[in-house]
Amino acid sequence: MTVTRLCRLLILVEFGVALAIIVYAGLHDVRDVLAGTPPAIPADVAARCGAAAGGHACEALAMRLNAGRYRVWTTAPADTLTVDVKPTVPSRARTVMVRVAKPESVTLTIGSRAPLEIAEDGRVAVRLAGGESLTLSFAAAGTTRATPIEVDEIGVYESDRGLLSDVRPLFRAIPPARYHVTIVQRAVASLCLFTVVAALFVPSAPLKRAAPFVLPVVCFSLCVLDLAVLFSPYFAHDLRSMYASGPLQERPGSNLNGGLYQAMRLLGGHGLTTRDGIVPWERMPGYGLFCAAAAILFGHDTLVDLAISTVLLQTIFYCVALGVFAWAAAGLFTPAAVWAVGLTIAWLPKQLGYTQADAVIAPIALLILAALCVRLQRVRSGRPVPLGVDAAVHAAFALWFAMRPDVLPAWLIVSLVLHWRTWRRLLLPIALFLAIGGGWGAYKARYTGEFTLTTTSVGASLFCGVFEVPSRFRFAQSCTDETYFDWIHQNTPFAPQSAAASGFATREVLRFWLTYPGHVAIMLYDKMMRVLNGDVWPGYVTGLQTFVFGVVPRYAVVLSLLTVVAVCVAIGYERRRTLLLSWPVFLNAPIFWLTYSSLGRFYSAAGVALFVGSLPPLFESGFYRAVAARPWRTASVVACAAVFAATAWPLHDWLLGNDALHYWTPPVHPAPSRLAVLK
Amino acid sequence: MFLSPLWRRRADIAAVAAATFGAWLLWSLYSSAASVSWFYDRVERVKTLNAANALPPPDYDLNSLPWKTSQPRAFDLGPSLLTLVTNAEPYAYQAFATVETRRARAADIQFDGEIESGGATIGLLQDGKWIAVNSSQRRGRFADANTVELGRSRSITVVVANNNAAGESRLTLRALRLYLRR
């Protein structure tokens, strides 16, 4: 056996070991993410409170997190909160665990024990003697200003094992924050990077066969690792606790609970509504149905359970979509490229912990790209494209439309590009659009009395989009739904959620664009720069991503990838494939430069597509031959990219500071505009 | 001329490099995690060192450390009791004791004291850098332990510093033990 063969064998072993470590690390955290604690002893709780002196009467409420674990809180400032915990088997209750969120300092008295001061927002586990009273009294410490008392977690357990730190076979002494945030994340990120290199040396045929199955498992692990850090039970709030103390305390229909309420009410026979008689004006029906599917598959005893079921289904959906993409892309790219693209997509920051439609847009985009890969392969081989392949492409687009309507312009353009020679197939997207839009419109009409094929939030989105860039306009950088509602009420007799209000807002925004073209130019440029600066990969960044982004800034990564796309287009290397697979970058992301971008949370599809469009050529020798054959074109593109990279931010700063351009009003006088109000 | 054979065998060289990189990566990940784990394990053990646990004799204690001072308001070292009133300079070193490491690989420090006002930092310096730090800005008992792997330098310095941005601090130390582990 030669040294080279030996090395390749060694790489194969190292590749397998790296994958095993990555998968193990993620699977180890599954319980922390989904349950938040070891199994508690099933118990009921009864809570009462004593109002703060001079305050309003208070009420004590409890919300079940999982069997035996609760969140308990007072509705008004209180001096005391007393919780009677009644475990089903009192003799097994050996440890009580609490986490106090408010006030900063409280004393906890268990039965007749001496009071225990709890000063930090972290879990506290107290050992119990057998048969001890489980009446827990929380009292605000004397110096603390009167606030509601909020106990984010309370439960009884057989032991404190797994409550304050995860139970692991190795490296037990390392505190959970250090272990999960630093050590595991960096190790897994570096192993991921290694597998991308190693994939170049792993035999192609087995890698091609295995990737559609292995990548989803690795992806699941990486998703869980991210969630385990963002929602750690040991140094943050686990998902159940976070939902109980945050989104589920907000009014039904808000960003993170709208889909959950819709699903719960749908399964309860109350229709796809968030409250009695209320259908969401700003959302399509798809995400509520997705949550309902999660409820059926994984359970929905409470809204907290439903939130966790939804997060789980979102995660599985992301992984399965990646597997489908890996299978479809295998016919178009080299196995190493498929691995690199798939692993990069699995590694990207995601929004899977949040129950809103944006969390599933990236996997839907992957399904569209997968279908396009199959189609491209057919076209490349000179065979006719079966109707089923086009149906798959448009079904994936339709799935996106069922979640969010922003896909419509891109769907139209891609459909025209795909079917300009076979125009009858345009009936596919038209039929799907009418079926979904018409169905939702007809359903909403029962409640609202008006028929619209999509949402009635276009006006609101355009309205808030105008004010996302720094300016001296009244609503600058402070636009919310409430701002829009107030503005509509001040200027029209319409209900803000109505199509009429949306139409009015749209007309006013168009007038504003014409009035202040300089502001529009600055707005577009500012939002484009934010995308280039990394907003194209939305979601909270963890150690997995900072391992790379801490060394190579996201701005440099985005520009480099876009440069590869530009080079492919300029030199004619796989031009159609590159443009078709990166369509969300050019046809979807720019929509949010004109409309509300909400700190970039809508861009996930563009982030995924940027990698799909730009990474594969780097793994193909044909790309380098094409570059060598057209050196001047390549050099021109790279030079332009370099000049842009160097000057884009100084230009941005100059534009933002240039009031003469910003508030220049040559075509239309600002007086009639109801938006052009300066601070 | 020398590069052309290398260029012809670039695939082989890349395979060797990748295999070596993989082996190094796996080993270094395990090794660094084991090292961190050792540290925390050690800290836990050192924290259990107290009089009730048949305390082993330290290499240095409060009275055997060769203390020097840097202009504190008061430095009173009695049998098993050090009383320190710092000067008003925030974060300044107040008392320090440099000792030989005697080829030790690690050092454990354990102390028990009381902060009467302000705050204090107790730790170890090697080559002019903090290698172990315990700080408190709370009045009351200030007792803790720490451990650290030592560098190649032949000496380390135990430091007591003022940790009060507003000025003077007052503390007493009932015990301070330094263990050098070989």
PDB file of N, CA, C and O in Angstrom, chain B residues 77-108:
ATOM      1  N   LEU B  77       0.373  42.173  59.390  1.00  0.00           N
ATOM      2  CA  LEU B  77       0.419  40.714  59.309  1.00  0.00           C
ATOM      3  C   LEU B  77       0.678  40.135  60.694  1.00  0.00           C
ATOM      4  O   LEU B  77       1.764  40.288  61.255  1.00  0.00           O
ATOM      5  N   GLY B  78      -0.356  39.494  61.223  1.00  0.00           N
ATOM      6  CA  GLY B  78      -0.207  38.841  62.519  1.00  0.00           C
ATOM      7  C   GLY B  78      -0.259  37.344  62.328  1.00  0.00           C
ATOM      8  O   GLY B  78      -0.370  36.859  61.195  1.00  0.00           O
ATOM      9  N   PRO B  79      -0.206  36.583  63.395  1.00  0.00           N
ATOM     10  CA  PRO B  79      -0.319  35.124  63.260  1.00  0.00           C
ATOM     11  C   PRO B  79      -1.693  34.759  62.694  1.00  0.00           C
ATOM     12  O   PRO B  79      -2.712  35.083  63.302  1.00  0.00           O
ATOM     13  N   SER B  80      -1.697  34.199  61.514  1.00  0.00           N
ATOM     14  CA  SER B  80      -2.928  33.758  60.854  1.00  0.00           C
ATOM     15  C   SER B  80      -3.934  34.876  60.632  1.00  0.00           C
ATOM     16  O   SER B  80      -5.140  34.640  60.633  1.00  0.00           O
ATOM     17  N   LEU B  81      -3.491  36.071  60.462  1.00  0.00           N
ATOM     18  CA  LEU B  81      -4.416  37.171  60.153  1.00  0.00           C
ATOM     19  C   LEU B  81      -3.664  38.297  59.452  1.00  0.00           C
ATOM     20  O   LEU B  81      -2.672  38.814  59.988  1.00  0.00           O
ATOM     21  N   LEU B  82      -4.142  38.636  58.287  1.00  0.00           N
ATOM     22  CA  LEU B  82      -3.580  39.781  57.561  1.00  0.00           C
ATOM     23  C   LEU B  82      -4.669  40.834  57.435  1.00  0.00           C
ATOM     24  O   LEU B  82      -5.758  40.553  56.924  1.00  0.00           O
ATOM     25  N   THR B  83      -4.375  42.029  57.926  1.00  0.00           N
ATOM     26  CA  THR B  83      -5.327  43.128  57.782  1.00  0.00           C
ATOM     27  C   THR B  83      -4.751  44.112  56.775  1.00  0.00           C
ATOM     28  O   THR B  83      -3.598  44.543  56.911  1.00  0.00           O
ATOM     29  N   LEU B  84      -5.562  44.426  55.774  1.00  0.00           N
ATOM     30  CA  LEU B  84      -5.074  45.294  54.699  1.00  0.00           C
ATOM     31  C   LEU B  84      -6.065  46.424  54.457  1.00  0.00           C
ATOM     32  O   LEU B  84      -7.267  46.185  54.302  1.00  0.00           O
ATOM     33  N   VAL B  85      -5.545  47.647  54.480  1.00  0.00           N
ATOM     34  CA  VAL B  85      -6.336  48.812  54.047  1.00  0.00           C
ATOM     35  C   VAL B  85      -5.618  49.352  52.827  1.00  0.00           C
ATOM     36  O   VAL B  85      -4.442  49.756  52.917  1.00  0.00           O
ATOM     37  N   THR B  86      -6.287  49.320  51.692  1.00  0.00           N
ATOM     38  CA  THR B  86      -5.614  49.690  50.445  1.00  0.00           C
ATOM     39  C   THR B  86      -5.486  51.204  50.335  1.00  0.00           C
ATOM     40  O   THR B  86      -6.165  51.958  51.054  1.00  0.00           O
ATOM     41  N   ASN B  87      -4.638  51.633  49.403  1.00  0.00           N
ATOM     42  CA  ASN B  87      -4.644  53.061  49.091  1.00  0.00           C
ATOM     43  C   ASN B  87      -5.835  53.354  48.173  1.00  0.00           C
ATOM     44  O   ASN B  87      -6.609  52.445  47.829  1.00  0.00           O
ATOM     45  N   ALA B  88      -5.979  54.597  47.762  1.00  0.00           N
ATOM     46  CA  ALA B  88      -7.203  54.985  47.037  1.00  0.00           C
ATOM     47  C   ALA B  88      -7.130  54.686  45.551  1.00  0.00           C
ATOM     48  O   ALA B  88      -8.100  54.895  44.818  1.00  0.00           O
ATOM     49  N   GLU B  89      -6.007  54.165  45.085  1.00  0.00           N
ATOM     50  CA  GLU B  89      -5.857  53.955  43.636  1.00  0.00           C
ATOM     51  C   GLU B  89      -6.650  52.715  43.194  1.00  0.00           C
ATOM     52  O   GLU B  89      -6.371  51.602  43.666  1.00  0.00           O
ATOM     53  N   PRO B  90      -7.628  52.892  42.324  1.00  0.00           N
ATOM     54  CA  PRO B  90      -8.435  51.741  41.908  1.00  0.00           C
ATOM     55  C   PRO B  90      -7.577  50.669  41.213  1.00  0.00           C
ATOM     56  O   PRO B  90      -6.715  51.006  40.398  1.00  0.00           O
ATOM     57  N   TYR B  91      -7.831  49.446  41.529  1.00  0.00           N
ATOM     58  CA  TYR B  91      -7.236  48.271  40.873  1.00  0.00           C
ATOM     59  C   TYR B  91      -5.710  48.147  41.059  1.00  0.00           C
ATOM     60  O   TYR B  91      -5.082  47.322  40.405  1.00  0.00           O
ATOM     61  N   ALA B  92      -5.117  48.964  41.918  1.00  0.00           N
ATOM     62  CA  ALA B  92      -3.656  48.899  42.084  1.00  0.00           C
ATOM     63  C   ALA B  92      -3.265  47.706  42.958  1.00  0.00           C
ATOM     64  O   ALA B  92      -4.002  47.322  43.869  1.00  0.00           O
ATOM     65  N   TYR B  93      -2.070  47.146  42.643  1.00  0.00           N
ATOM     66  CA  TYR B  93      -1.543  46.075  43.492  1.00  0.00           C
ATOM     67  C   TYR B  93      -1.223  46.683  44.861  1.00  0.00           C
ATOM     68  O   TYR B  93      -0.665  47.776  44.951  1.00  0.00           O
ATOM     69  N   GLN B  94      -1.545  45.941  45.928  1.00  0.00           N
ATOM     70  CA  GLN B  94      -1.297  46.456  47.266  1.00  0.00           C
ATOM     71  C   GLN B  94      -0.240  45.634  47.992  1.00  0.00           C
ATOM     72  O   GLN B  94       0.618  46.179  48.662  1.00  0.00           O
ATOM     73  N   ALA B  95      -0.343  44.326  47.869  1.00  0.00           N
ATOM     74  CA  ALA B  95       0.634  43.451  48.518  1.00  0.00           C
ATOM     75  C   ALA B  95       0.925  42.295  47.571  1.00  0.00           C
ATOM     76  O   ALA B  95       0.009  41.814  46.885  1.00  0.00           O
ATOM     77  N   PHE B  96       2.165  41.888  47.522  1.00  0.00           N
ATOM     78  CA  PHE B  96       2.503  40.792  46.622  1.00  0.00           C
ATOM     79  C   PHE B  96       3.678  39.987  47.186  1.00  0.00           C
ATOM     80  O   PHE B  96       4.473  40.508  47.971  1.00  0.00           O
ATOM     81  N   ALA B  97       3.725  38.740  46.797  1.00  0.00           N
ATOM     82  CA  ALA B  97       4.787  37.858  47.286  1.00  0.00           C
ATOM     83  C   ALA B  97       5.242  36.976  46.140  1.00  0.00           C
ATOM     84  O   ALA B  97       4.427  36.240  45.565  1.00  0.00           O
ATOM     85  N   THR B  98       6.506  37.083  45.769  1.00  0.00           N
ATOM     86  CA  THR B  98       7.041  36.297  44.654  1.00  0.00           C
ATOM     87  C   THR B  98       7.796  35.085  45.199  1.00  0.00           C
ATOM     88  O   THR B  98       8.630  35.235  46.102  1.00  0.00           O
ATOM     89  N   VAL B  99       7.456  33.923  44.651  1.00  0.00           N
ATOM     90  CA  VAL B  99       8.102  32.696  45.134  1.00  0.00           C
ATOM     91  C   VAL B  99       8.589  31.863  43.949  1.00  0.00           C
ATOM     92  O   VAL B  99       8.090  32.012  42.825  1.00  0.00           O
ATOM     93  N   GLU B 100       9.550  30.995  44.207  1.00  0.00           N
ATOM     94  CA  GLU B 100      10.052  30.088  43.179  1.00  0.00           C
ATOM     95  C   GLU B 100       9.010  29.004  42.890  1.00  0.00           C
ATOM     96  O   GLU B 100       8.334  28.526  43.805  1.00  0.00           O
ATOM     97  N   THR B 101       8.893  28.632  41.642  1.00  0.00           N
ATOM     98  CA  THR B 101       7.926  27.584  41.305  1.00  0.00           C
ATOM     99  C   THR B 101       8.469  26.186  41.566  1.00  0.00           C
ATOM    100  O   THR B 101       7.711  25.214  41.615  1.00  0.00           O
ATOM    101  N   ARG B 102       9.777  26.062  41.692  1.00  0.00           N
ATOM    102  CA  ARG B 102      10.441  24.769  41.960  1.00  0.00           C
ATOM    103  C   ARG B 102      10.002  23.706  40.946  1.00  0.00           C
ATOM    104  O   ARG B 102       9.617  22.598  41.308  1.00  0.00           O
ATOM    105  N   ARG B 103       9.954  24.100  39.694  1.00  0.00           N
ATOM    106  CA  ARG B 103       9.609  23.208  38.577  1.00  0.00           C
ATOM    107  C   ARG B 103       8.189  22.643  38.695  1.00  0.00           C
ATOM    108  O   ARG B 103       7.883  21.574  38.141  1.00  0.00           O
ATOM    109  N   ALA B 104       7.347  23.340  39.397  1.00  0.00           N
ATOM    110  CA  ALA B 104       5.958  22.876  39.519  1.00  0.00           C
ATOM    111  C   ALA B 104       5.247  23.033  38.188  1.00  0.00           C
ATOM    112  O   ALA B 104       5.544  23.944  37.407  1.00  0.00           O
ATOM    113  N   ARG B 105       4.295  22.141  37.897  1.00  0.00           N
ATOM    114  CA  ARG B 105       3.513  22.219  36.653  1.00  0.00           C
ATOM    115  C   ARG B 105       2.232  23.006  36.854  1.00  0.00           C
ATOM    116  O   ARG B 105       1.640  23.510  35.900  1.00  0.00           O
ATOM    117  N   ALA B 106       1.777  23.040  38.119  1.00  0.00           N
ATOM    118  CA  ALA B 106       0.524  23.735  38.391  1.00  0.00           C
ATOM    119  C   ALA B 106       0.581  24.356  39.778  1.00  0.00           C
ATOM    120  O   ALA B 106       1.396  23.942  40.616  1.00  0.00           O
ATOM    121  N   ALA B 107      -0.263  25.336  39.976  1.00  0.00           N
ATOM    122  CA  ALA B 107      -0.343  25.969  41.295  1.00  0.00           C
ATOM    123  C   ALA B 107      -1.812  26.055  41.702  1.00  0.00           C
ATOM    124  O   ALA B 107      -2.675  26.362  40.876  1.00  0.00           O
ATOM    125  N   ASP B 108      -2.065  25.762  42.989  1.00  0.00           N
ATOM    126  CA  ASP B 108      -3.416  25.922  43.540  1.00  0.00           C
ATOM    127  C   ASP B 108      -3.349  27.007  44.606  1.00  0.00           C
ATOM    128  O   ASP B 108      -2.415  27.037  45.404  1.00  0.00           O
TER     129      ASP B 108
END
